[in-house]
Tab-separated table of C-alpha atoms in Angstrom:
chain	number	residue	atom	x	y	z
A	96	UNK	CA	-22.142	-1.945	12.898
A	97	UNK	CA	-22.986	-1.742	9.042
A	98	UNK	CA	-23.323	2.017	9.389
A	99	UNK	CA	-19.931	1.981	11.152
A	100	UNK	CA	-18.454	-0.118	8.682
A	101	UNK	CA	-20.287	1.850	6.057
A	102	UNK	CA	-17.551	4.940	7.083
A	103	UNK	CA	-14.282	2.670	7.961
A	104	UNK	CA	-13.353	2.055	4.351
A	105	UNK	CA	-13.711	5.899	2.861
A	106	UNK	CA	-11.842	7.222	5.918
A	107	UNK	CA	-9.155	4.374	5.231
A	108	UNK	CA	-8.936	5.121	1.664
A	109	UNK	CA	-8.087	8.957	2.443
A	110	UNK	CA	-5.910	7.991	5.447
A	111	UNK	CA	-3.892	6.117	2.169
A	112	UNK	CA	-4.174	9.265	0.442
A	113	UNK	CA	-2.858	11.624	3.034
A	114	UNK	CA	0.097	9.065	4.049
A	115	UNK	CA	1.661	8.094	0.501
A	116	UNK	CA	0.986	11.632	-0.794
A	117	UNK	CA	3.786	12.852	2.191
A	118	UNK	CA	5.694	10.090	1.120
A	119	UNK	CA	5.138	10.960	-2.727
A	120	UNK	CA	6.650	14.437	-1.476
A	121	UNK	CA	9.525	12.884	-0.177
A	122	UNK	CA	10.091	10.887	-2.664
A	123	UNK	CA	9.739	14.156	-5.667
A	124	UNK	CA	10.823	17.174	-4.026
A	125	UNK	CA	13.831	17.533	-6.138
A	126	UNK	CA	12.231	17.293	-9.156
A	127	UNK	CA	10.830	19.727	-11.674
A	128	UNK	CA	7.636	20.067	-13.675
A	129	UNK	CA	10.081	21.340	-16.601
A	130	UNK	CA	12.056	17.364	-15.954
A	131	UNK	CA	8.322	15.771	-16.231
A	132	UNK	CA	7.176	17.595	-19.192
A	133	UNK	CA	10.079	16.636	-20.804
A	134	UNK	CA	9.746	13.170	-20.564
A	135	UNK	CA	6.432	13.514	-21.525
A	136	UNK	CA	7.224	15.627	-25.058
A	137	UNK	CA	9.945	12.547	-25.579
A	138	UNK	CA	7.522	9.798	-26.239
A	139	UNK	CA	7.515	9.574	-29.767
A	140	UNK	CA	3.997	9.779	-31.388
A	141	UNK	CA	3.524	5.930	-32.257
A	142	UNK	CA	3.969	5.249	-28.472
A	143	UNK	CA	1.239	7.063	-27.249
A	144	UNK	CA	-1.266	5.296	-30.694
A	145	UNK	CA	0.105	1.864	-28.990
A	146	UNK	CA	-1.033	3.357	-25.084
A	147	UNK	CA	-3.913	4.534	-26.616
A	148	UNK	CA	-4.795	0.630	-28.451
A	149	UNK	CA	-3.390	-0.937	-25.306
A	150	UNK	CA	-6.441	1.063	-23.332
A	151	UNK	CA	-9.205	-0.341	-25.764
A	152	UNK	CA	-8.216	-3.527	-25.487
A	153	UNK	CA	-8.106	-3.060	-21.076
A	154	UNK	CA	-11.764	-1.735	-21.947
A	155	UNK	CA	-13.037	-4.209	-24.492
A	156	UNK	CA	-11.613	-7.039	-21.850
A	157	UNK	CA	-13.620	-5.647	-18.989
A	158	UNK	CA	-17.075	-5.644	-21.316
A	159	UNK	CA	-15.849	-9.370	-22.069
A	160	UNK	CA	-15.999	-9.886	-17.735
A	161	UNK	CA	-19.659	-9.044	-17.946
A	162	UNK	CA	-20.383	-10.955	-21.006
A	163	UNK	CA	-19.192	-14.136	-19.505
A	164	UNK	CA	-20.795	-13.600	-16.075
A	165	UNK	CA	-24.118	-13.424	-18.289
A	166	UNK	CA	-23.479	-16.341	-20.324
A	167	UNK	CA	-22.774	-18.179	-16.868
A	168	UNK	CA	-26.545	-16.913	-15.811
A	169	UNK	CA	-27.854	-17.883	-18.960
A	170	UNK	CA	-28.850	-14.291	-20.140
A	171	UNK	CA	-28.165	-13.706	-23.755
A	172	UNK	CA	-30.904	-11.284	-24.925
A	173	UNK	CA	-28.605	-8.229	-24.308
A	174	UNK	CA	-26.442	-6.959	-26.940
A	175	UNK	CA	-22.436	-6.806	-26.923
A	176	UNK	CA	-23.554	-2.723	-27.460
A	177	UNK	CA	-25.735	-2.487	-24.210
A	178	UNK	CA	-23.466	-4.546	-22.493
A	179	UNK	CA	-19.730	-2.599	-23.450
A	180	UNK	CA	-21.195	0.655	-22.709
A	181	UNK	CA	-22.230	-0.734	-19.203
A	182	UNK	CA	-18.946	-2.072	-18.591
A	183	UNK	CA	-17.352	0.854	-19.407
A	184	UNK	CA	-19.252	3.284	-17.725
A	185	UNK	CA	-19.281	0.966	-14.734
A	186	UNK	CA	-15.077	0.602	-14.462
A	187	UNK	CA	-14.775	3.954	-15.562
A	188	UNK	CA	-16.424	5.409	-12.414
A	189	UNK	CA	-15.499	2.683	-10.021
A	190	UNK	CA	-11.807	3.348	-11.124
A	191	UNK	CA	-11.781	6.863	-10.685
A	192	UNK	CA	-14.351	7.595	-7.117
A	193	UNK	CA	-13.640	4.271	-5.559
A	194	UNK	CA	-16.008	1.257	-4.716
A	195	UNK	CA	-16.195	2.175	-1.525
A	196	UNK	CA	-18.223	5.070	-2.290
A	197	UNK	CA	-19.876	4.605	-5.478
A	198	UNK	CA	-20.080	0.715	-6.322
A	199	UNK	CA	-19.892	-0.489	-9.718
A	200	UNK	CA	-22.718	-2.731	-8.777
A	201	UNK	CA	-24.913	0.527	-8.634
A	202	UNK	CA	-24.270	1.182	-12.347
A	203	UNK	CA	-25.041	-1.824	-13.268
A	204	UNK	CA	-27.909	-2.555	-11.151
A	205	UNK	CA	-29.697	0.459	-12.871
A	206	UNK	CA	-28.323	-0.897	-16.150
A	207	UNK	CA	-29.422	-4.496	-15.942
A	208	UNK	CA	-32.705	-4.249	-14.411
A	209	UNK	CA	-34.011	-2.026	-17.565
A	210	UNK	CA	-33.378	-5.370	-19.289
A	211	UNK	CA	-34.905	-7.251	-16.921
A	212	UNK	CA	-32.312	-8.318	-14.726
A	213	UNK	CA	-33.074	-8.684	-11.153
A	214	UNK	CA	-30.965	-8.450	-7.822
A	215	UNK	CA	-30.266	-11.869	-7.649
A	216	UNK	CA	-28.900	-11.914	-10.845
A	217	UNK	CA	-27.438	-8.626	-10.585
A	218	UNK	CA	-25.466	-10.210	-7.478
A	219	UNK	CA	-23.904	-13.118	-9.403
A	220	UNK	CA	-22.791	-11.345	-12.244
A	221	UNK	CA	-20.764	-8.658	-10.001
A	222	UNK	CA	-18.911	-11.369	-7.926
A	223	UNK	CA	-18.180	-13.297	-11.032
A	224	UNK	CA	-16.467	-10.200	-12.751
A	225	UNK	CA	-14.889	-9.279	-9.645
A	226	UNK	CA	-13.540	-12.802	-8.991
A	227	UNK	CA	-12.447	-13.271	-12.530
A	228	UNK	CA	-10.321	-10.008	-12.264
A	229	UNK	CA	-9.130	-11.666	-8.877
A	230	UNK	CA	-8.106	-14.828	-11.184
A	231	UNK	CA	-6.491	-12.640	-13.618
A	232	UNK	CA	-3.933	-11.029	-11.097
A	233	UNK	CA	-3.318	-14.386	-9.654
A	234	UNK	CA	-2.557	-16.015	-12.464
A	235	UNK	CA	-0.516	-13.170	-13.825
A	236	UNK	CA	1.472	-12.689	-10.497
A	237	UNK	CA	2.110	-16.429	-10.041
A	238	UNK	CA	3.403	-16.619	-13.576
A	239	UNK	CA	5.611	-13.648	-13.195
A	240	UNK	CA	7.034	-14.977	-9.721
A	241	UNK	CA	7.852	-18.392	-10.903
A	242	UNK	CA	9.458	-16.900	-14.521
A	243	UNK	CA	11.985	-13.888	-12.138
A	244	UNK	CA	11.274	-14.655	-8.519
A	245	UNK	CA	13.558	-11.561	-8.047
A	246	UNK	CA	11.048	-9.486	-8.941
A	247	UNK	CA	9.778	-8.679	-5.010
A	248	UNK	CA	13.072	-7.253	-4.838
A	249	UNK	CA	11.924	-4.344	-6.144
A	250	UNK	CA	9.368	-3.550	-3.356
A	251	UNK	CA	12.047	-4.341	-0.244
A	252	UNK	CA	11.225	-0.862	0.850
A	253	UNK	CA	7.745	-2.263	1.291
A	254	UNK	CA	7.363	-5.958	1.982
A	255	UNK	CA	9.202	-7.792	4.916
A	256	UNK	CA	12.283	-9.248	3.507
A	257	UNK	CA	10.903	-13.077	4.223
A	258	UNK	CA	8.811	-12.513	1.076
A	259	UNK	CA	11.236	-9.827	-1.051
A	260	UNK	CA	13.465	-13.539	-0.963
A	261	UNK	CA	13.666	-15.619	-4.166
A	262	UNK	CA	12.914	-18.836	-2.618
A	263	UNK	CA	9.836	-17.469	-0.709
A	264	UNK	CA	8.726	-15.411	-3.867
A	265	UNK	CA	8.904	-18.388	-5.982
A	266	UNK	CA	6.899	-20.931	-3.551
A	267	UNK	CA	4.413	-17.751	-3.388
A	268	UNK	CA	3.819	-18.266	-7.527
A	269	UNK	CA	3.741	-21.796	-7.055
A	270	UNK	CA	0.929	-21.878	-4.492
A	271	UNK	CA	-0.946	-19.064	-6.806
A	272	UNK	CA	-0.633	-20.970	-9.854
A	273	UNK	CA	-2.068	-23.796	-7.692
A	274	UNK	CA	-5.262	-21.942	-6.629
A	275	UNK	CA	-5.830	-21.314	-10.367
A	276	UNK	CA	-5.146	-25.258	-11.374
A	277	UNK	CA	-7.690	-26.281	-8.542
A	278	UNK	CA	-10.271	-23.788	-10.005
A	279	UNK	CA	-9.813	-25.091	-13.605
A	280	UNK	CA	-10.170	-29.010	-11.763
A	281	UNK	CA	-13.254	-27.826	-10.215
A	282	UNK	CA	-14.706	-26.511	-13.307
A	283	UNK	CA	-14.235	-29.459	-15.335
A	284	UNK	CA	-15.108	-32.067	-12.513
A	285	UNK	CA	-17.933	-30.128	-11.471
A	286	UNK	CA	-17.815	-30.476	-7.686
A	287	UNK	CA	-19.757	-29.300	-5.386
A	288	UNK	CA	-19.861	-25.271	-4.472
A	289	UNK	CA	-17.437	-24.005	-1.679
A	290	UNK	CA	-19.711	-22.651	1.137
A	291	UNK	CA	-17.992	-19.772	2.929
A	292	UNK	CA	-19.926	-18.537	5.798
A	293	UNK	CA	-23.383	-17.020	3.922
A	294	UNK	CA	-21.560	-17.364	0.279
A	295	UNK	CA	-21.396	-19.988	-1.974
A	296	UNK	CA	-19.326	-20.147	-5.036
A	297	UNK	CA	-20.496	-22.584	-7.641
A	298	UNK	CA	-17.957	-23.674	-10.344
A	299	UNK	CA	-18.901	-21.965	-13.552
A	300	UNK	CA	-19.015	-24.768	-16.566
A	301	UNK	CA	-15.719	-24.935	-18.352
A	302	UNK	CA	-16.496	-22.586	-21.315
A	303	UNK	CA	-16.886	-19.817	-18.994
A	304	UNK	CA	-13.573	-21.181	-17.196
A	305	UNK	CA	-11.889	-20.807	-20.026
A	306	UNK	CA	-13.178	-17.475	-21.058
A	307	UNK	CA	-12.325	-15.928	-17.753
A	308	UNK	CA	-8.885	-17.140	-18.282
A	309	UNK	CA	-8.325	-14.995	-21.331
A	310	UNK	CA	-10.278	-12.089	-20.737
A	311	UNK	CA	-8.694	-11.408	-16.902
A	312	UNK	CA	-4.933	-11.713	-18.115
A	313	UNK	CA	-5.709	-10.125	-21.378
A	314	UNK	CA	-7.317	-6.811	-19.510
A	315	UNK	CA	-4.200	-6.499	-17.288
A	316	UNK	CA	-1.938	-6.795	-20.169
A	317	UNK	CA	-3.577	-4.303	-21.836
A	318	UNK	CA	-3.557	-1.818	-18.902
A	319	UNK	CA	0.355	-2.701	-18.270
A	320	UNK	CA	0.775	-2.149	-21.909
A	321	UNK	CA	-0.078	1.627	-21.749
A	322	UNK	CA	2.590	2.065	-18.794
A	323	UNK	CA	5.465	0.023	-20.676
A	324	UNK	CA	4.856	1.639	-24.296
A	325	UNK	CA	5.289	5.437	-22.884
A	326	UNK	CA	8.805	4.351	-21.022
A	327	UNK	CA	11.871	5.646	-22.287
A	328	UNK	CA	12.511	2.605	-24.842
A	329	UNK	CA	16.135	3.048	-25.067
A	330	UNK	CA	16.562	1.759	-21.680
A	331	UNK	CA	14.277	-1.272	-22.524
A	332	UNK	CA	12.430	-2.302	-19.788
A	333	UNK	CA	11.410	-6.076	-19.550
A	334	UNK	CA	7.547	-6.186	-20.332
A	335	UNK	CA	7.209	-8.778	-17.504
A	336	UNK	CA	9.104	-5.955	-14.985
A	337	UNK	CA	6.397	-3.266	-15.785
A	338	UNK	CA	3.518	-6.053	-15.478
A	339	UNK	CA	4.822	-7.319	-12.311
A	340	UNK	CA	5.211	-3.621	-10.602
A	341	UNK	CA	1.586	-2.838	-12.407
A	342	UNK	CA	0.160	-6.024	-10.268
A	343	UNK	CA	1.568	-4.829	-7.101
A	344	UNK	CA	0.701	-1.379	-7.939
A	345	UNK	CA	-3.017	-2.206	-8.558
A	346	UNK	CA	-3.584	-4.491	-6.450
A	347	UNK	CA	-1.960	-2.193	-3.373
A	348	UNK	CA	-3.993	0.754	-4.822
A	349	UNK	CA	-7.377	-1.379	-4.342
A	350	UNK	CA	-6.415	-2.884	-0.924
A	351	UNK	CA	-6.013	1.069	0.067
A	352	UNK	CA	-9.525	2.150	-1.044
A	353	UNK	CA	-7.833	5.084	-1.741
A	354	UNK	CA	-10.287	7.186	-4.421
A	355	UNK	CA	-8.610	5.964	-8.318
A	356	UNK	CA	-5.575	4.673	-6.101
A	357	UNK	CA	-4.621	8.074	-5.623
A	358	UNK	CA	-0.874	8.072	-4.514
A	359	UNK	CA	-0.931	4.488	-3.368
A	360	UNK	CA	-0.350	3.317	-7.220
A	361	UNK	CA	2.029	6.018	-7.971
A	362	UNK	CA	4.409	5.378	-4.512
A	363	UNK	CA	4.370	1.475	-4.954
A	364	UNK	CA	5.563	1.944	-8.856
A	365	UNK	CA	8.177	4.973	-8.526
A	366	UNK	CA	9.955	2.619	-5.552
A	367	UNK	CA	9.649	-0.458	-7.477
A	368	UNK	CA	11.487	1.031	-10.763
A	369	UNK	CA	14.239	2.529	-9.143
A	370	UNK	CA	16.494	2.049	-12.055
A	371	UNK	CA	14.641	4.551	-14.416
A	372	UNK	CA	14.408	8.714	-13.723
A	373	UNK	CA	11.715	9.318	-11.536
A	374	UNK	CA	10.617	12.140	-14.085
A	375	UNK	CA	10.157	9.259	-16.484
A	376	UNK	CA	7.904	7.069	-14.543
A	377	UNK	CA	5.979	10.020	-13.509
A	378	UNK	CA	4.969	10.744	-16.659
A	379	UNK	CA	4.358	7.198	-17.706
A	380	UNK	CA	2.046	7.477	-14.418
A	381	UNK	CA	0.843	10.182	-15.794
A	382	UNK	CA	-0.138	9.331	-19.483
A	383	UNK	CA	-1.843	6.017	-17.885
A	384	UNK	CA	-4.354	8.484	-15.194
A	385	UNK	CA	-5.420	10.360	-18.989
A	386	UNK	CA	-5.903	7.170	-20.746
A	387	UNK	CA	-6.907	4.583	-18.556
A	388	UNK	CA	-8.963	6.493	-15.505
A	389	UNK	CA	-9.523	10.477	-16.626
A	390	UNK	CA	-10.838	9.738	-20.076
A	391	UNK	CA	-12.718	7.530	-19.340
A	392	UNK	CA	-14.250	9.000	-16.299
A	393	UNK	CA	-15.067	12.033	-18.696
A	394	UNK	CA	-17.307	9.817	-21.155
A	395	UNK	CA	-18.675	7.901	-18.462
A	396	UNK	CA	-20.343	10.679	-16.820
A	397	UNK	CA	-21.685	11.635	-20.570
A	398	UNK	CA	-23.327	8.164	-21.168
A	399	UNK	CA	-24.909	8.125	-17.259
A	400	UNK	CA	-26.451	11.281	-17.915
A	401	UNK	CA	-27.712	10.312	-21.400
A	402	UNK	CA	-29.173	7.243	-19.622
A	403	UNK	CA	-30.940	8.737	-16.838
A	404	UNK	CA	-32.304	11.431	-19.124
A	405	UNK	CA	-33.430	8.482	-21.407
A	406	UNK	CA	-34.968	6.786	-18.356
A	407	UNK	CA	-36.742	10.051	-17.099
A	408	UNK	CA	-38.069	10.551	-20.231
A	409	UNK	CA	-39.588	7.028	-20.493
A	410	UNK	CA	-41.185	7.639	-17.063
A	411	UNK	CA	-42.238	11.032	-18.208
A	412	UNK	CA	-44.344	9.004	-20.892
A	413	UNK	CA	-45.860	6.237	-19.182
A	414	UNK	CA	-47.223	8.803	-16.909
A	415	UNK	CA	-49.596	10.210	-19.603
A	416	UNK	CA	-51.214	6.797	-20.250
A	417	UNK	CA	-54.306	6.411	-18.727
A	418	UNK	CA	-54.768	4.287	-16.005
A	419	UNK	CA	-56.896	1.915	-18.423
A	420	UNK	CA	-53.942	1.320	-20.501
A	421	UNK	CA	-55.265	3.841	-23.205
A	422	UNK	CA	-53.333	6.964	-24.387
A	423	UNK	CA	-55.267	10.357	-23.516
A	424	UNK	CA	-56.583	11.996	-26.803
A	425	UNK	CA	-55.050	14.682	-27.778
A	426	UNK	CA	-56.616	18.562	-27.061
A	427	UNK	CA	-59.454	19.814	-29.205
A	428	UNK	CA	-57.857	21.751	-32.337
A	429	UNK	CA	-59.295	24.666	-33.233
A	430	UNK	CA	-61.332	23.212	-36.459
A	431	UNK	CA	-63.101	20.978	-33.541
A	432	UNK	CA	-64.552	24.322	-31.501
């Protein structure tokens, strides 16, 4: 059954890619690359510097989820350095092949042992950056539900109309800002772990709390941030618009395990922003792939190859120690014959 289940989730995730790229077709047939690149040549230069400064601070957020996971195990003898590059190189693959086929917690497991890290630990800290992305979107989403519960309006096309309804979408924030009020309770209280099934989450101590509170939100703004800045700006759209859509975007583009999202993201944002050109958005799409996922995914596969080469080269030493401990001596010059 782990085998099987081992194959369910990459087949689903290009299932997602096969269905919403026929319905991306439908939904661009009628436009032209000239209409794209156009849009894309009309962002004026200072908009893509603030994409580009909205995508460090995505990245420098994520290298903040593992640093609090760490200080919630108690491991502080790794440097901000080690641990950003990890981070990045870890979201930066994850992003773009999908964790169903190559887990983040494989980069990192390779990263954090050479520290001294074991699996155990290892575990922790990739459920607690997981779940404090989780707490991110949910505290994001409620807010932006309770602030314009119209917002589901947007995705009628895709949600039963029971939730695209004001009422329902605000009671929907309500209830997620009260999953993250009960986690900030249980953090200062200290109760006891939940136990679900085999797993048991223990509250982290309130510093962490807090930490995860501002890192999560601050990494999706940041990632929103490249989207809304490369819009057309004379038709001003509301920050909290382009946020929501990005949540439902994301989050729909996860739940797909569609490789980097790969049409799912694209057909849940182009229906949801109906009221600017499609050749817009597109591009906006567009710019956000480059900076936030291709980019990226380009240095990434630099610094994992730099790593393992450093690695293999360590393991290339060790092996010419002696198995005494001592190093060999080195061979007879020719003043010694």
């Amino acid at each position: 059954m782990k085998n099987v289940r081992e194959f369910i989730w990459p087949v689903i995730g290009l299932l997602a890619v096969v269905v919403s790229g026929w319905l991306l077709y439908r939904e661009l047939r009628g436009m032209s690359l000239d209409d794209v690149w156009d849009s894309l040549t009309a962002v004026p230069p200072h908009r893509y510097a603030l994409a580009a400064l909205s995508t460090l601070v995505a990245y420098a957020a994520l290298a903040w989820y593992d640093r609090i996971a760490l200080l919630h195990l108690g491991v502080r003898h790794i440097s901000w350095l080690f641990v950003s590059i990890t981070s990045f190189t870890t979201y930066a693959l994850s992003h773009n092949i999908g964790a169903s086929v190559f887990s983040g917690a494989v980069v990192r497991y390779r990263a954090y042992t050479s520290k001294g890290l074991g699996a155990p630990q290892i575990a922790v800290l990739v459920a607690l950056c997981s779940f404090t992305f989780g707490l991110g979107t949910i505290l994001l989403g409620g807010i932006a539900l309770v602030a314009d519960p119209t917002l589901l309006h947007r995705l009628e096309e895709l949600l039963p109309s029971v939730l695209t309804n004001p009422a329902t979408a605000r009671i929907v924030g309500i209830l997620l800002l009260g999953f993250v009020a009960l986690y900030v309770v249980g953090s200062i209280l200290h109760l006891p772990p939940l136990v679900v099934r085999k797993a048991k989450l223990e509250y982290p101590r309130p510093a962490v709390m807090v930490r995860q509170l501002i890192a999560a939100p601050l990494e999706l703004l940041g990632a929103a941030g490249i989207i809304y800045f490369v819009l057309p700006a004379h038709l001003e759209p509301s920050f909290i618009i382009v946020l929501a859509v990005f949540l439902a975007s994301f989050s729909a583009a996860l739940v797909s395990h569609a490789p980097g999202g790969l049409g799912v993201f694209e057909l849940v944002f182009l229906t949801a922003m109906p009221d600017i050109p499609k050749a817009d958005v597109l591009a906006a799409l567009i710019i956000f792939r480059l900076f936030y996922l291709l980019i990226p995914f380009a240095l990434s596969l630099v610094v994992v190859l730099m790593f393992e080469r450093a690695r293999l080269a360590q393991a290339w030493r060790g092996r010419v120690v002696a198995p005494d401990g001592s190093v060999p001596p080195p061979p007879l010059s020719s003043s010694d014959q």
